[in-house]
Coordinates of C-alpha atoms in Angstrom, one line a residue:
Chain A
M1 CA 12.1 26.3 3.6
K2 CA 12.3 27.4 0.0
K3 CA 14.6 24.4 -0.7
L4 CA 12.1 22.1 0.8
I5 CA 9.3 23.5 -1.3
L6 CA 11.4 23.2 -4.4
L7 CA 12.2 19.6 -3.5
L8 CA 8.6 18.8 -2.9
N9 CA 7.8 20.5 -6.3
Q10 CA 10.3 18.2 -8.0
G11 CA 8.9 15.1 -6.3
C12 CA 5.3 16.1 -7.2
A13 CA 6.2 16.8 -10.8
L14 CA 7.9 13.4 -11.2
T15 CA 5.1 11.6 -9.2
W16 CA 2.5 13.2 -11.5
I17 CA 4.5 11.9 -14.6
N18 CA 4.7 8.5 -13.1
F19 CA 1.0 8.4 -12.3
K20 CA 0.2 9.6 -15.9
S21 CA 2.3 6.8 -17.4
F22 CA 1.0 4.2 -14.8
P23 CA -1.9 3.0 -17.0
H24 CA 0.7 1.9 -19.6
R25 CA 2.3 -0.3 -16.9
I26 CA -0.9 -1.6 -15.2
A27 CA -0.7 -4.9 -17.0
S28 CA 2.9 -5.5 -15.9
S29 CA 1.9 -4.4 -12.4
S30 CA -1.1 -6.7 -12.3
I31 CA 0.6 -9.5 -10.4
S32 CA 1.6 -7.3 -7.5
I33 CA -1.8 -5.5 -7.5
L34 CA -3.6 -8.8 -7.3
S35 CA -1.2 -10.1 -4.6
I36 CA -1.8 -7.0 -2.5
A37 CA -5.5 -7.3 -3.2
C38 CA -5.5 -10.9 -1.9
V39 CA -3.6 -9.9 1.2
A40 CA -5.9 -7.0 1.9
A41 CA -9.0 -9.3 1.4
V42 CA -7.6 -12.0 3.7
M43 CA -6.5 -9.6 6.3
L44 CA -9.9 -7.8 6.3
A45 CA -11.8 -11.1 6.4
V46 CA -9.8 -12.3 9.4
L47 CA -10.3 -8.9 11.1
A48 CA -14.0 -8.8 10.3
L49 CA -14.5 -12.4 11.4
T50 CA -12.9 -11.9 14.8
D51 CA -14.4 -8.5 15.2
G52 CA -17.9 -9.9 14.4
M53 CA -17.5 -12.7 16.9
V54 CA -16.1 -10.5 19.6
K55 CA -18.9 -8.0 19.2
T56 CA -21.5 -10.8 19.3
M57 CA -20.0 -12.2 22.4
A58 CA -19.6 -8.8 24.0
R59 CA -23.3 -8.2 23.6
T60 CA -24.0 -11.3 25.5
G61 CA -24.2 -11.5 29.3
L62 CA -24.7 -9.1 32.1
D63 CA -22.3 -7.6 34.6
N64 CA -24.3 -8.3 37.7
T65 CA -25.2 -11.8 36.7
L66 CA -23.2 -14.7 38.1
L67 CA -22.9 -17.8 36.0
V68 CA -22.4 -21.0 38.0
M69 CA -21.3 -24.3 36.5
R70 CA -19.8 -27.5 37.7
S71 CA -16.2 -27.0 38.9
G72 CA -13.8 -27.7 36.0
A73 CA -16.4 -27.1 33.3
V74 CA -15.2 -24.6 30.6
S75 CA -18.6 -24.4 28.9
E76 CA -22.2 -25.0 29.9
L77 CA -22.2 -28.1 27.8
Q78 CA -19.7 -29.8 30.0
S79 CA -21.5 -28.9 33.2
V80 CA -24.0 -30.7 35.3
M81 CA -25.7 -29.4 38.5
F82 CA -28.3 -30.8 40.8
P83 CA -31.4 -29.1 42.3
V84 CA -29.9 -29.1 45.8
E85 CA -27.0 -27.1 44.6
V86 CA -29.3 -24.6 42.9
N87 CA -31.2 -24.2 46.1
I88 CA -28.0 -23.6 48.2
L89 CA -26.9 -21.0 45.7
A90 CA -30.3 -19.3 45.5
N91 CA -30.4 -18.9 49.3
H92 CA -27.2 -16.9 49.5
Q93 CA -27.6 -13.5 51.0
Q94 CA -25.9 -11.7 48.0
I95 CA -28.6 -12.9 45.6
I96 CA -31.4 -10.5 44.8
R97 CA -34.9 -11.5 45.8
D98 CA -38.1 -10.4 44.2
K99 CA -41.1 -8.8 46.0
N100 CA -42.3 -12.3 46.9
D101 CA -39.0 -13.0 48.6
R102 CA -38.0 -15.5 45.9
A103 CA -34.4 -15.5 44.7
I104 CA -33.9 -14.3 41.2
V105 CA -32.3 -17.4 39.7
S106 CA -32.4 -19.0 36.3
A107 CA -31.5 -22.7 36.1
E108 CA -30.8 -23.7 32.5
M109 CA -30.2 -26.7 30.3
F110 CA -28.0 -26.4 27.3
V111 CA -27.8 -29.2 24.7
N112 CA -26.8 -29.8 21.1
A113 CA -30.0 -30.6 19.3
E114 CA -29.7 -32.4 16.0
F115 CA -31.8 -30.5 13.6
K116 CA -33.1 -32.6 10.7
S117 CA -34.2 -30.5 7.8
K118 CA -37.0 -31.7 5.5
S119 CA -34.7 -31.8 2.5
G120 CA -32.0 -33.6 4.5
V121 CA -29.2 -31.3 3.1
N122 CA -29.5 -28.7 5.9
D123 CA -29.0 -31.1 8.9
Q124 CA -27.0 -29.5 11.6
S125 CA -26.4 -29.2 15.3
L126 CA -28.3 -26.3 16.9
S127 CA -28.1 -24.9 20.4
L128 CA -31.2 -25.7 22.4
R129 CA -31.6 -24.0 25.7
G130 CA -34.1 -25.1 28.3
I131 CA -35.3 -22.1 30.3
N132 CA -38.0 -21.1 32.8
N133 CA -39.9 -17.9 33.2
N134 CA -37.1 -16.4 35.4
T135 CA -34.7 -16.6 32.5
Y136 CA -36.3 -13.7 30.8
L137 CA -35.3 -11.5 33.7
F138 CA -31.7 -12.2 32.8
R139 CA -32.2 -11.2 29.2
P140 CA -33.1 -7.5 29.4
N141 CA -32.7 -7.1 25.6
F142 CA -35.0 -10.0 24.8
K143 CA -37.7 -8.9 22.4
L144 CA -40.4 -11.1 20.9
I145 CA -40.5 -9.9 17.3
E146 CA -42.9 -12.5 15.9
G147 CA -45.3 -15.1 17.3
A148 CA -45.5 -16.0 21.0
K149 CA -43.3 -17.4 23.8
F150 CA -43.4 -21.2 24.1
K151 CA -46.0 -22.6 26.4
T152 CA -44.7 -24.4 29.5
G153 CA -45.2 -28.2 29.2
L154 CA -45.5 -28.2 25.5
R155 CA -42.9 -29.1 22.9
Q156 CA -42.5 -25.6 21.5
V157 CA -39.5 -23.5 20.7
L158 CA -38.7 -19.9 20.5
V159 CA -36.2 -19.3 17.8
G160 CA -33.4 -16.7 17.8
R161 CA -33.5 -14.2 15.0
S162 CA -30.0 -14.9 13.6
I163 CA -30.6 -18.7 13.3
A164 CA -34.1 -18.1 11.9
R165 CA -32.5 -16.0 9.1
K166 CA -30.0 -18.7 8.4
I167 CA -32.5 -21.6 8.3
P168 CA -35.7 -20.6 6.6
E169 CA -37.4 -23.7 7.8
L170 CA -37.4 -22.2 11.3
K171 CA -40.5 -20.1 10.7
I172 CA -43.5 -19.5 12.9
G173 CA -46.0 -22.3 12.9
S174 CA -43.7 -24.8 11.3
T175 CA -43.0 -28.2 12.9
I176 CA -39.3 -29.1 13.1
I177 CA -37.4 -32.2 14.1
L178 CA -34.9 -31.8 16.9
G179 CA -33.3 -35.2 17.8
D180 CA -36.2 -37.6 17.6
S181 CA -39.0 -35.3 18.5
S182 CA -41.2 -32.8 16.7
W183 CA -41.3 -29.2 17.9
L184 CA -43.5 -26.3 17.0
V185 CA -41.9 -23.0 16.3
S186 CA -44.0 -20.6 18.5
G187 CA -42.1 -17.4 18.0
I188 CA -38.9 -15.5 17.0
F189 CA -37.0 -13.3 19.3
S190 CA -34.2 -10.8 19.1
D191 CA -31.6 -10.1 21.8
N192 CA -29.4 -7.2 20.7
N193 CA -27.5 -9.5 18.2
S194 CA -26.1 -11.5 21.1
V195 CA -25.1 -15.2 21.0
F196 CA -28.5 -16.0 22.3
E197 CA -30.0 -15.1 18.9
S198 CA -28.2 -18.3 17.6
E199 CA -30.2 -20.4 20.1
L200 CA -33.5 -22.1 20.3
W201 CA -35.3 -21.7 23.6
A202 CA -37.8 -24.2 25.1
D203 CA -39.3 -25.3 28.4
I204 CA -36.6 -26.7 30.6
G205 CA -38.8 -29.5 31.7
I206 CA -39.4 -30.8 28.2
V207 CA -35.7 -30.5 27.3
Q208 CA -34.7 -32.4 30.5
S209 CA -37.2 -35.1 29.6
D210 CA -36.3 -35.3 25.9
Y211 CA -32.6 -35.5 26.5
Q212 CA -32.9 -37.8 29.6
R213 CA -31.3 -35.5 32.0
G214 CA -33.6 -36.2 34.9
N215 CA -33.9 -33.0 37.0
T216 CA -30.3 -31.9 36.6
V217 CA -29.4 -28.6 35.0
Q218 CA -26.2 -27.4 33.4
S219 CA -25.9 -23.8 34.5
V220 CA -27.4 -21.4 37.0
R221 CA -27.6 -17.7 36.6
L222 CA -27.8 -15.6 39.8
A223 CA -28.8 -11.9 40.0
M224 CA -26.3 -10.3 42.4
H225 CA -26.5 -7.2 44.5
D226 CA -24.4 -4.4 43.2
G227 CA -20.8 -4.4 44.6
T228 CA -20.7 -8.1 45.3
N229 CA -17.2 -9.3 45.8
I230 CA -16.9 -12.3 43.5
N231 CA -13.7 -13.5 45.0
K232 CA -15.2 -13.6 48.5
L233 CA -18.3 -15.3 47.2
N234 CA -16.1 -17.8 45.5
E235 CA -14.3 -18.5 48.7
V236 CA -17.6 -19.0 50.5
F237 CA -18.9 -21.4 47.8
E238 CA -15.6 -23.3 47.7
A239 CA -15.7 -23.7 51.5
D240 CA -19.1 -25.2 51.3
P241 CA -18.7 -29.0 51.2
R242 CA -22.1 -29.4 49.5
L243 CA -21.0 -27.4 46.5
N244 CA -18.5 -28.2 43.8
V245 CA -19.0 -25.3 41.5
R246 CA -17.2 -22.7 39.4
I247 CA -18.5 -19.1 39.4
I248 CA -17.9 -16.4 36.9
E249 CA -19.5 -13.2 35.9
E250 CA -21.6 -13.9 32.8
K251 CA -20.1 -11.0 30.9
V252 CA -16.6 -12.3 31.6
F253 CA -17.6 -15.9 30.7
F254 CA -18.7 -14.8 27.2
A255 CA -15.6 -12.6 26.8
Q256 CA -13.4 -15.6 27.5
Q257 CA -15.4 -17.6 25.0
A258 CA -14.8 -14.9 22.4
Q259 CA -11.1 -15.1 23.1
D260 CA -11.1 -18.8 22.6
L261 CA -12.9 -18.5 19.3
T262 CA -10.9 -15.7 17.9
R263 CA -7.6 -17.1 19.0
L264 CA -7.9 -20.0 16.5
I265 CA -8.8 -17.6 13.7
R266 CA -5.9 -15.4 14.5
W267 CA -3.5 -18.3 14.8
I268 CA -4.5 -19.6 11.4
G269 CA -5.5 -16.4 9.7
S270 CA -2.6 -14.1 10.8
P271 CA 0.2 -16.4 9.6
V272 CA -1.6 -16.9 6.3
A273 CA -2.0 -13.2 5.9
L274 CA 1.6 -12.7 6.9
I275 CA 2.9 -15.2 4.3
M276 CA 0.7 -13.7 1.7
A277 CA 2.0 -10.3 2.6
F278 CA 5.5 -11.5 2.2
G279 CA 4.7 -12.8 -1.3
A280 CA 3.0 -9.6 -2.2
L281 CA 6.0 -7.7 -0.9
I282 CA 8.3 -9.7 -3.3
A283 CA 5.8 -9.1 -6.1
A284 CA 5.8 -5.3 -5.5
L285 CA 9.6 -5.3 -5.2
N286 CA 9.9 -7.2 -8.5
T287 CA 7.4 -4.9 -10.3
M288 CA 9.2 -1.8 -9.1
Y289 CA 12.6 -3.1 -10.0
A290 CA 11.2 -4.0 -13.5
A291 CA 9.7 -0.5 -13.8
I292 CA 13.0 1.1 -12.9
S293 CA 14.9 -1.1 -15.4
S294 CA 12.6 -0.3 -18.2
R295 CA 12.7 3.4 -17.4
S296 CA 16.4 3.7 -16.6
K297 CA 16.9 6.2 -19.5
E298 CA 13.9 8.2 -18.3
I299 CA 15.3 8.4 -14.8
A300 CA 18.8 9.2 -16.1
T301 CA 17.2 12.0 -18.2
H302 CA 15.5 13.4 -15.1
K303 CA 18.9 13.4 -13.3
T304 CA 20.6 15.0 -16.2
I305 CA 18.0 17.8 -16.3
G306 CA 18.7 18.4 -12.6
F307 CA 16.1 16.5 -10.6
T308 CA 17.5 15.4 -7.3
P309 CA 17.9 11.7 -6.5
F310 CA 15.6 12.3 -3.5
A311 CA 12.8 13.6 -5.7
I312 CA 13.2 10.6 -8.0
S313 CA 13.0 8.3 -5.0
I314 CA 9.8 10.0 -3.9
S315 CA 8.2 9.4 -7.3
I316 CA 9.2 5.7 -7.2
L317 CA 7.9 5.3 -3.7
S318 CA 4.7 7.1 -4.6
E319 CA 4.2 4.8 -7.5
A320 CA 4.7 1.7 -5.3
M321 CA 2.1 3.1 -2.9
L322 CA -0.3 3.8 -5.7
L323 CA 0.1 0.2 -6.8
A324 CA -0.6 -0.9 -3.2
C325 CA -3.6 1.4 -2.8
I326 CA -5.2 0.0 -6.0
G327 CA -4.5 -3.5 -4.8
G328 CA -5.8 -2.7 -1.3
L329 CA -9.0 -1.2 -2.7
L330 CA -9.5 -4.2 -5.0
G331 CA -9.3 -6.4 -1.9
V332 CA -11.3 -4.3 0.4
L333 CA -14.2 -3.0 -1.7
P334 CA -15.6 -6.4 -2.9
L335 CA -15.7 -7.5 0.7
Y336 CA -17.4 -4.3 1.8
L337 CA -19.9 -4.6 -1.1
F338 CA -20.7 -8.2 -0.8
L339 CA -20.0 -9.2 2.8
N340 CA -20.9 -6.2 4.9
D341 CA -23.8 -6.9 7.3
V342 CA -24.0 -10.5 6.1
T343 CA -24.8 -12.9 8.9
A344 CA -22.3 -15.6 8.9
A345 CA -22.3 -18.9 10.9
T346 CA -19.5 -20.7 12.5
Q347 CA -19.1 -23.7 14.7
N348 CA -18.8 -22.6 18.3
A349 CA -16.1 -24.8 19.7
N350 CA -17.4 -24.4 23.2
S351 CA -21.0 -25.2 22.5
L352 CA -20.3 -27.5 19.5
S353 CA -23.2 -25.9 17.7
Q354 CA -23.8 -23.1 15.2
M355 CA -23.1 -19.5 16.3
M356 CA -24.3 -16.6 14.1
F357 CA -22.6 -13.3 13.9
N358 CA -22.7 -10.2 11.7
F359 CA -19.9 -9.7 9.3
K360 CA -19.4 -6.0 9.8
I361 CA -16.8 -4.4 7.5
T362 CA -16.3 -1.2 9.4
P363 CA -14.2 1.8 8.2
F364 CA -11.7 1.1 11.0
L365 CA -11.2 -2.5 9.8
M366 CA -10.9 -1.3 6.2
A367 CA -8.4 1.3 7.2
Q368 CA -6.3 -1.4 8.9
A369 CA -6.3 -3.6 5.7
M370 CA -5.5 -0.5 3.6
L371 CA -2.7 0.4 6.0
L372 CA -1.2 -3.1 5.6
S373 CA -1.5 -2.7 1.8
V374 CA 0.2 0.7 1.8
S375 CA 2.9 -0.6 4.1
I376 CA 3.6 -3.4 1.6
G377 CA 3.9 -0.8 -1.1
L378 CA 6.1 1.4 1.0
I379 CA 8.5 -1.4 2.0
G380 CA 8.4 -2.9 -1.5
G381 CA 9.3 0.5 -3.0
V382 CA 12.2 1.4 -0.7
L383 CA 14.9 -0.8 -2.3
P384 CA 13.9 0.1 -5.9
A385 CA 13.8 3.8 -4.9
I386 CA 17.3 3.5 -3.5
K387 CA 18.4 1.8 -6.7
A388 CA 16.8 4.6 -8.8
M389 CA 18.7 7.2 -6.6
R390 CA 22.0 5.4 -7.2
L391 CA 21.4 4.7 -10.9
P392 CA 24.6 5.8 -12.7
V393 CA 23.4 8.3 -15.3
T394 CA 26.3 7.9 -17.7
L395 CA 25.7 4.1 -17.9
A396 CA 22.0 4.5 -18.3
L397 CA 22.4 7.0 -21.1
R398 CA 25.0 4.9 -22.9
D399 CA 22.9 1.8 -22.7
N400 CA 21.1 1.5 -26.0
Chain B
M1 CA 28.8 31.9 -13.1
M2 CA 30.9 35.0 -14.1
N3 CA 31.6 33.6 -17.6
N4 CA 31.0 30.2 -19.2
N5 CA 34.5 29.3 -20.1
I6 CA 35.1 25.6 -20.0
E7 CA 38.5 24.3 -18.8
L8 CA 39.6 20.8 -18.4
K9 CA 43.0 20.6 -16.7
A10 CA 45.2 17.5 -16.6
I11 CA 42.2 15.2 -16.8
N12 CA 42.7 11.5 -16.2
K13 CA 39.8 9.2 -16.6
T14 CA 40.0 5.5 -16.2
Y15 CA 37.3 2.9 -16.0
Q16 CA 37.7 -0.5 -14.3
K17 CA 36.4 -3.3 -16.4
S18 CA 35.9 -5.7 -13.6
K19 CA 35.1 -4.8 -10.0
N20 CA 37.3 -7.6 -8.7
S21 CA 40.4 -6.7 -10.7
T22 CA 42.7 -3.8 -10.1
D23 CA 44.8 -4.1 -13.2
N24 CA 42.0 -4.4 -15.6
Q25 CA 41.7 -0.7 -16.3
V26 CA 40.8 1.2 -19.4
V27 CA 42.4 4.6 -19.8
V28 CA 40.0 7.0 -21.6
H29 CA 41.8 10.2 -21.0
D30 CA 45.4 10.7 -19.9
N31 CA 46.5 14.2 -18.9
F32 CA 44.0 15.7 -21.2
N33 CA 43.7 19.5 -21.3
L34 CA 41.0 21.6 -23.1
K35 CA 39.8 25.1 -23.0
I36 CA 36.5 26.2 -24.6
N37 CA 35.8 29.9 -24.5
S38 CA 32.5 31.4 -23.7
G39 CA 30.2 31.6 -26.7
E40 CA 32.1 29.0 -28.8
F41 CA 30.4 26.2 -30.8
V42 CA 32.8 23.3 -30.6
A43 CA 32.4 19.9 -32.3
L44 CA 34.2 17.0 -30.6
M45 CA 35.1 14.3 -33.2
G46 CA 36.9 11.1 -33.2
P47 CA 36.3 7.4 -33.5
S48 CA 34.2 5.5 -31.0
G49 CA 35.9 4.8 -27.7
M50 CA 38.0 7.9 -27.7
G51 CA 36.0 9.4 -24.8
K52 CA 33.9 12.1 -26.6
S53 CA 30.8 11.4 -24.6
T54 CA 32.9 11.0 -21.5
L55 CA 34.1 14.6 -22.0
L56 CA 30.6 15.8 -22.3
H57 CA 29.6 13.9 -19.1
L58 CA 32.6 15.5 -17.3
I59 CA 31.7 19.0 -18.5
G60 CA 28.1 18.4 -17.6
G61 CA 28.9 17.1 -14.1
L62 CA 27.4 13.8 -14.8
D63 CA 30.7 12.0 -14.2
K64 CA 33.9 12.9 -12.3
P65 CA 37.5 12.6 -13.5
T66 CA 39.8 10.1 -11.9
S67 CA 42.1 13.1 -11.4
G68 CA 42.4 16.6 -12.7
Q69 CA 40.1 19.6 -12.7
V70 CA 36.9 20.5 -14.4
I71 CA 36.4 24.2 -14.2
I72 CA 33.3 25.8 -15.6
G73 CA 32.8 29.6 -15.4
G74 CA 35.7 29.7 -12.9
E75 CA 34.1 27.1 -10.6
Q76 CA 35.8 23.7 -10.1
I77 CA 32.8 21.5 -10.4
N78 CA 34.5 18.1 -9.8
N79 CA 34.7 19.0 -6.1
L80 CA 31.0 19.6 -5.7
N81 CA 28.9 16.9 -4.1
E82 CA 26.1 15.1 -5.8
S83 CA 23.3 17.4 -4.7
Q84 CA 25.4 20.5 -5.4
L85 CA 26.1 19.1 -8.9
T86 CA 22.5 18.4 -9.5
R87 CA 21.6 22.0 -8.6
W88 CA 24.5 23.4 -10.6
R89 CA 23.5 21.3 -13.7
A90 CA 19.9 22.6 -13.5
D91 CA 21.1 26.2 -13.5
N92 CA 23.9 26.0 -16.1
I93 CA 23.6 23.1 -18.4
G94 CA 21.2 22.0 -21.1
F95 CA 21.6 18.5 -22.6
V96 CA 20.6 17.3 -26.0
F97 CA 21.0 13.6 -26.7
Q98 CA 21.0 11.5 -29.9
S99 CA 17.7 10.0 -28.6
H100 CA 15.5 12.8 -27.6
H101 CA 14.4 11.1 -24.3
L102 CA 11.1 12.9 -24.3
L103 CA 8.5 11.5 -21.9
P104 CA 5.8 9.9 -24.1
V105 CA 3.0 10.7 -21.6
L106 CA 3.6 14.4 -21.8
T107 CA 2.8 16.8 -24.6
A108 CA 5.6 18.8 -26.2
Q109 CA 4.7 21.8 -24.0
A110 CA 4.7 19.7 -20.8
N111 CA 8.1 18.1 -21.7
V112 CA 9.6 21.5 -22.2
E113 CA 8.1 22.7 -18.9
L114 CA 9.6 19.8 -17.0
P115 CA 13.0 21.5 -16.1
L116 CA 11.1 24.5 -14.8
A117 CA 9.8 22.4 -12.0
L118 CA 13.3 22.9 -10.6
T119 CA 12.8 26.7 -10.5
H120 CA 10.6 29.0 -8.4
L121 CA 8.5 30.0 -11.4
N122 CA 4.8 29.7 -11.0
K123 CA 2.6 27.8 -13.3
S124 CA 1.7 30.6 -15.7
Q125 CA 5.4 31.7 -15.9
R126 CA 6.4 28.1 -16.7
K127 CA 3.9 27.9 -19.4
H128 CA 5.1 31.2 -20.9
H129 CA 8.7 30.2 -20.8
A130 CA 8.0 26.8 -22.4
A131 CA 5.9 28.5 -25.1
T132 CA 8.8 30.9 -25.8
A133 CA 11.3 28.0 -26.0
L134 CA 9.0 26.1 -28.4
S135 CA 8.6 29.2 -30.6
L136 CA 12.4 29.6 -30.7
V137 CA 12.7 26.1 -32.2
S138 CA 9.7 26.7 -34.5
M139 CA 7.5 24.2 -32.6
A140 CA 4.8 26.5 -31.2
D141 CA 2.1 24.9 -33.4
R142 CA 3.0 21.4 -32.1
A143 CA 2.9 22.3 -28.4
K144 CA -0.1 20.1 -27.6
H145 CA 1.2 17.1 -29.6
F146 CA 2.6 14.1 -27.9
P147 CA 6.1 12.8 -28.9
K148 CA 4.6 9.9 -30.8
E149 CA 2.7 12.4 -33.0
L150 CA 5.9 14.2 -34.0
S151 CA 8.6 13.4 -36.6
G152 CA 12.2 12.6 -35.5
G153 CA 13.3 16.1 -36.3
Q154 CA 10.4 17.7 -34.5
E155 CA 11.1 15.5 -31.4
Q156 CA 14.7 16.7 -31.5
R157 CA 13.5 20.3 -31.7
V158 CA 11.4 19.8 -28.7
A159 CA 14.3 18.2 -26.9
I160 CA 16.4 21.3 -27.7
A161 CA 13.6 23.5 -26.4
R162 CA 13.6 21.5 -23.2
A163 CA 17.4 22.0 -23.0
I164 CA 17.2 25.8 -23.4
V165 CA 14.0 26.5 -21.5
S166 CA 15.8 27.4 -18.2
D167 CA 18.2 29.5 -20.2
P168 CA 21.5 27.6 -19.5
K169 CA 24.7 29.2 -20.7
I170 CA 26.1 25.9 -22.0
L171 CA 24.5 23.3 -24.3
L172 CA 26.0 19.9 -24.4
C173 CA 24.8 17.9 -27.4
D174 CA 25.7 14.2 -27.8
E175 CA 25.2 13.3 -31.5
P176 CA 22.1 15.4 -31.8
T177 CA 21.6 14.5 -35.4
G178 CA 22.7 10.9 -35.2
N179 CA 19.2 9.6 -35.9
L180 CA 18.1 12.1 -38.5
D181 CA 18.3 12.3 -42.2
R182 CA 20.5 14.9 -43.8
K183 CA 17.9 17.6 -44.4
T184 CA 16.4 17.3 -40.9
A185 CA 20.0 17.2 -39.5
D186 CA 20.8 20.4 -41.2
E187 CA 17.7 22.1 -39.8
I188 CA 18.7 21.0 -36.3
L189 CA 22.3 22.1 -36.7
S190 CA 21.2 25.5 -38.1
L191 CA 19.0 25.8 -35.0
L192 CA 22.0 25.1 -32.8
A193 CA 24.2 27.6 -34.7
K194 CA 21.4 30.2 -34.3
L195 CA 21.3 29.5 -30.5
N196 CA 25.1 30.0 -30.5
K197 CA 25.3 33.1 -32.6
E198 CA 22.1 34.9 -31.6
Y199 CA 21.7 33.8 -28.0
G200 CA 25.3 33.4 -27.1
K201 CA 25.0 29.8 -25.9
T202 CA 28.3 27.9 -25.6
I203 CA 27.8 24.7 -27.4
V204 CA 29.8 21.5 -27.2
M205 CA 28.7 18.9 -29.6
V206 CA 29.9 15.3 -30.0
T207 CA 29.5 14.1 -33.6
H208 CA 30.8 11.6 -36.1
D209 CA 29.4 13.6 -39.0
L210 CA 31.9 15.9 -40.8
K211 CA 29.1 17.9 -42.3
A212 CA 27.6 18.5 -38.8
A213 CA 31.0 19.6 -37.6
E214 CA 31.1 22.3 -40.3
Y215 CA 28.4 24.2 -38.3
A216 CA 30.8 24.5 -35.4
S217 CA 33.3 27.3 -35.0
K218 CA 35.9 24.9 -33.7
V219 CA 36.4 21.2 -34.4
I220 CA 38.4 19.1 -31.9
N221 CA 39.5 15.7 -33.2
L222 CA 40.3 13.5 -30.2
E223 CA 42.2 11.0 -32.3
T224 CA 44.8 13.5 -33.6
Y225 CA 44.4 15.7 -30.6
T226 CA 44.2 18.8 -32.7
Y227 CA 41.5 21.3 -33.2
D228 CA 40.5 22.7 -36.4
L229 CA 39.1 26.2 -36.9
K230 CA 36.6 26.8 -39.7
A231 CA 39.6 28.0 -41.8
H232 CA 41.2 24.6 -41.2
N233 CA 44.1 26.1 -39.2
V234 CA 45.5 23.1 -37.5
Q235 CA 46.8 23.9 -34.0
E236 CA 47.8 21.9 -31.0
A237 CA 45.0 21.2 -28.7
R238 CA 47.1 20.8 -25.6
L239 CA 47.3 23.9 -23.5

C-alpha cells in the first residue's frame, strides 16, 4: 500500500510539473487540441441531432391509437383510403365509441403544401394536415396558445408552434399562400414539442378540395380499447376482402420514422466523426511524441533522480488527456452555448416536408463527446508514454 | 548500505554501433577494475571517448556493464532490475551534470524538493529539507527564483542542492564546472570539497579540467590507467 501511495505521489508530482509547463507548449499542441475539438463538436452535433429527432418523434403518437394506411404505404403521404374503408374500420368492435355511439375515428389528409413567402426567399414545402373535430381527441397534448381553431368550411389554418417560430410570416391574422390558394392563419398551437408542431392543420374538406383528392383520405386513426391484440386485429382486417390496409400503433409508426431519419444521420455522421477521430488521434500522437523528444533530457533527469518509468508514463498520459480535455471542451462548450435549445429544421424524408426539432445539448450527450475526446487523448498518449518509459537515460543525457 | 565503497570488478563495456551488425562493436572498457573508498573525492580524467561518463553511469546504475560486477556498499547493483535500480538510485545517489537540468517551470525551492517526492516525507518536511539543502549551497536567498533568473553558477548550486537533498552517500558529478568560468567553477568545486570533507559524501567527478581535479583527493587518469594522489604519487590503478 505504501509503495502504491509513493508511486502515485511520484506520478502526481510529475503530472503537476507537466501541467505547469503545459502553457509553454500550448502553441505546439494547438493542432491536436483543435482536431479533438472538431471531433467533439461533430460527435456532439450528430448525437444532439439524432437525439432531438428521436425525442420529437417519441413525443408523437399514442399507444392506444391505431394508425391505418393503404397496404404497402410507409408514410401517410404514400397512402390513399376511401370512405367505405373508413366506415368498415370504424365499425369494428374493438374501436371505442362515444356516448352517442359514434366510433372515435379521425380520417386525415396529409399533403405537401408549397408555401410561397412574400419575399420569395423563404419558399418551402410545409406539412398541411386536413383534420376534423374528432382529430383533437387523438391529440391530448394539443393546446391552443394563440388565436382560435380554424373554422370548418373556411380556408383557415392552425399553425404548429415550432414552424411558426421558424417562419415569422406564419402569424395570427396573416394571409399566406399555400399552393395556389390564400389561407388565413387563425391560431397557433402546441403539442408537447411533437412532430405535429411542425404542421399546419386545416379543415379536411377544404384540403381535399384544394388538392383535388375527392373524398379520399390518407390515414385513419382509431381509438382502441385497452388490451386490443394488434396482430389478431390485423388478421381480421387482412381477411376482409373489402380492405387493403396496413395497421400500426401510432406510437410505433413514429418511432420507426425516427429510426429512418436518424439512420441516415448516423450513417453519414458517424463515419465522418470516426475519420476525424482517427486524424485527431494521429495529431495527439504526434504532439506527444514531439513533447517527449523536446523533453528527453528532462525525462532522463527524472529517471536519474529516481522517478519510476511508470510514474513518468502516468505524467505523459495525464498530459495527453489534459490536451484532449481542453480540445473536448473547446468543441462542446460553443455548441452548448450557441445551439442548446435552438429549434432546428430538417427535411423529413417520409413526409418530404419540414420537420422541426429542438437541439438539446444535454449533459449526457456532452459527457459522451467528452468521453470520446478523452479516449483519443488516452489512446494517443499510450505509445508516447511507452516511449518515455523506455527512453535510454544515458543516450538522452549525452545528447547535446 | 553498510558503507559506500565503490568497486568495479572485471568490467567489460561494449557498445554496438549498428543494430544489424555483430562485429561493429566499440569496446569502452575491457577488464576494468576500480575501487573507491567511502568518503573519497575522486576525479576521473582522460580524453573524450575513454569512458569516463560511462563509468559514472555504471556506478549510478543508469547503465549496466556487458560483463563484470558493480558493487556499491557491498551490494552488486548490476543484478538489480530496473525498478529496484530506480529505488536504489533514489536512496543512494545524487547526480550533478554539466548542464544543471533544472526544470524551468519550478522555483529553485521546488526543483530541490523534487527528489523528495520519492520519499514518505510530508509537505512541510520536504520544504524544510529543501531549505536546508539550499542553505548548504548558499542559495537560501534565491529559493523563490526560477532557473532563468539565476546565473550559471547559481543554477549549478541549486542542482547540487537537488542532488544532496535526500542525503545520498554518493555524489556523481559529470563535468559539473564544464560550463562555468574559472571563479564560479572554483566556488562550485569548493562546495563539493566541503560536502566531501564536512559531510562525508563520496564524490566521483568526471572532468577535463586539471585545476578542478586538484580539489579531489584522488585523480584517476583513464588514459594512462593510473591514479594520482594529491602528493602526485603514481600508482597502478588496477587492483
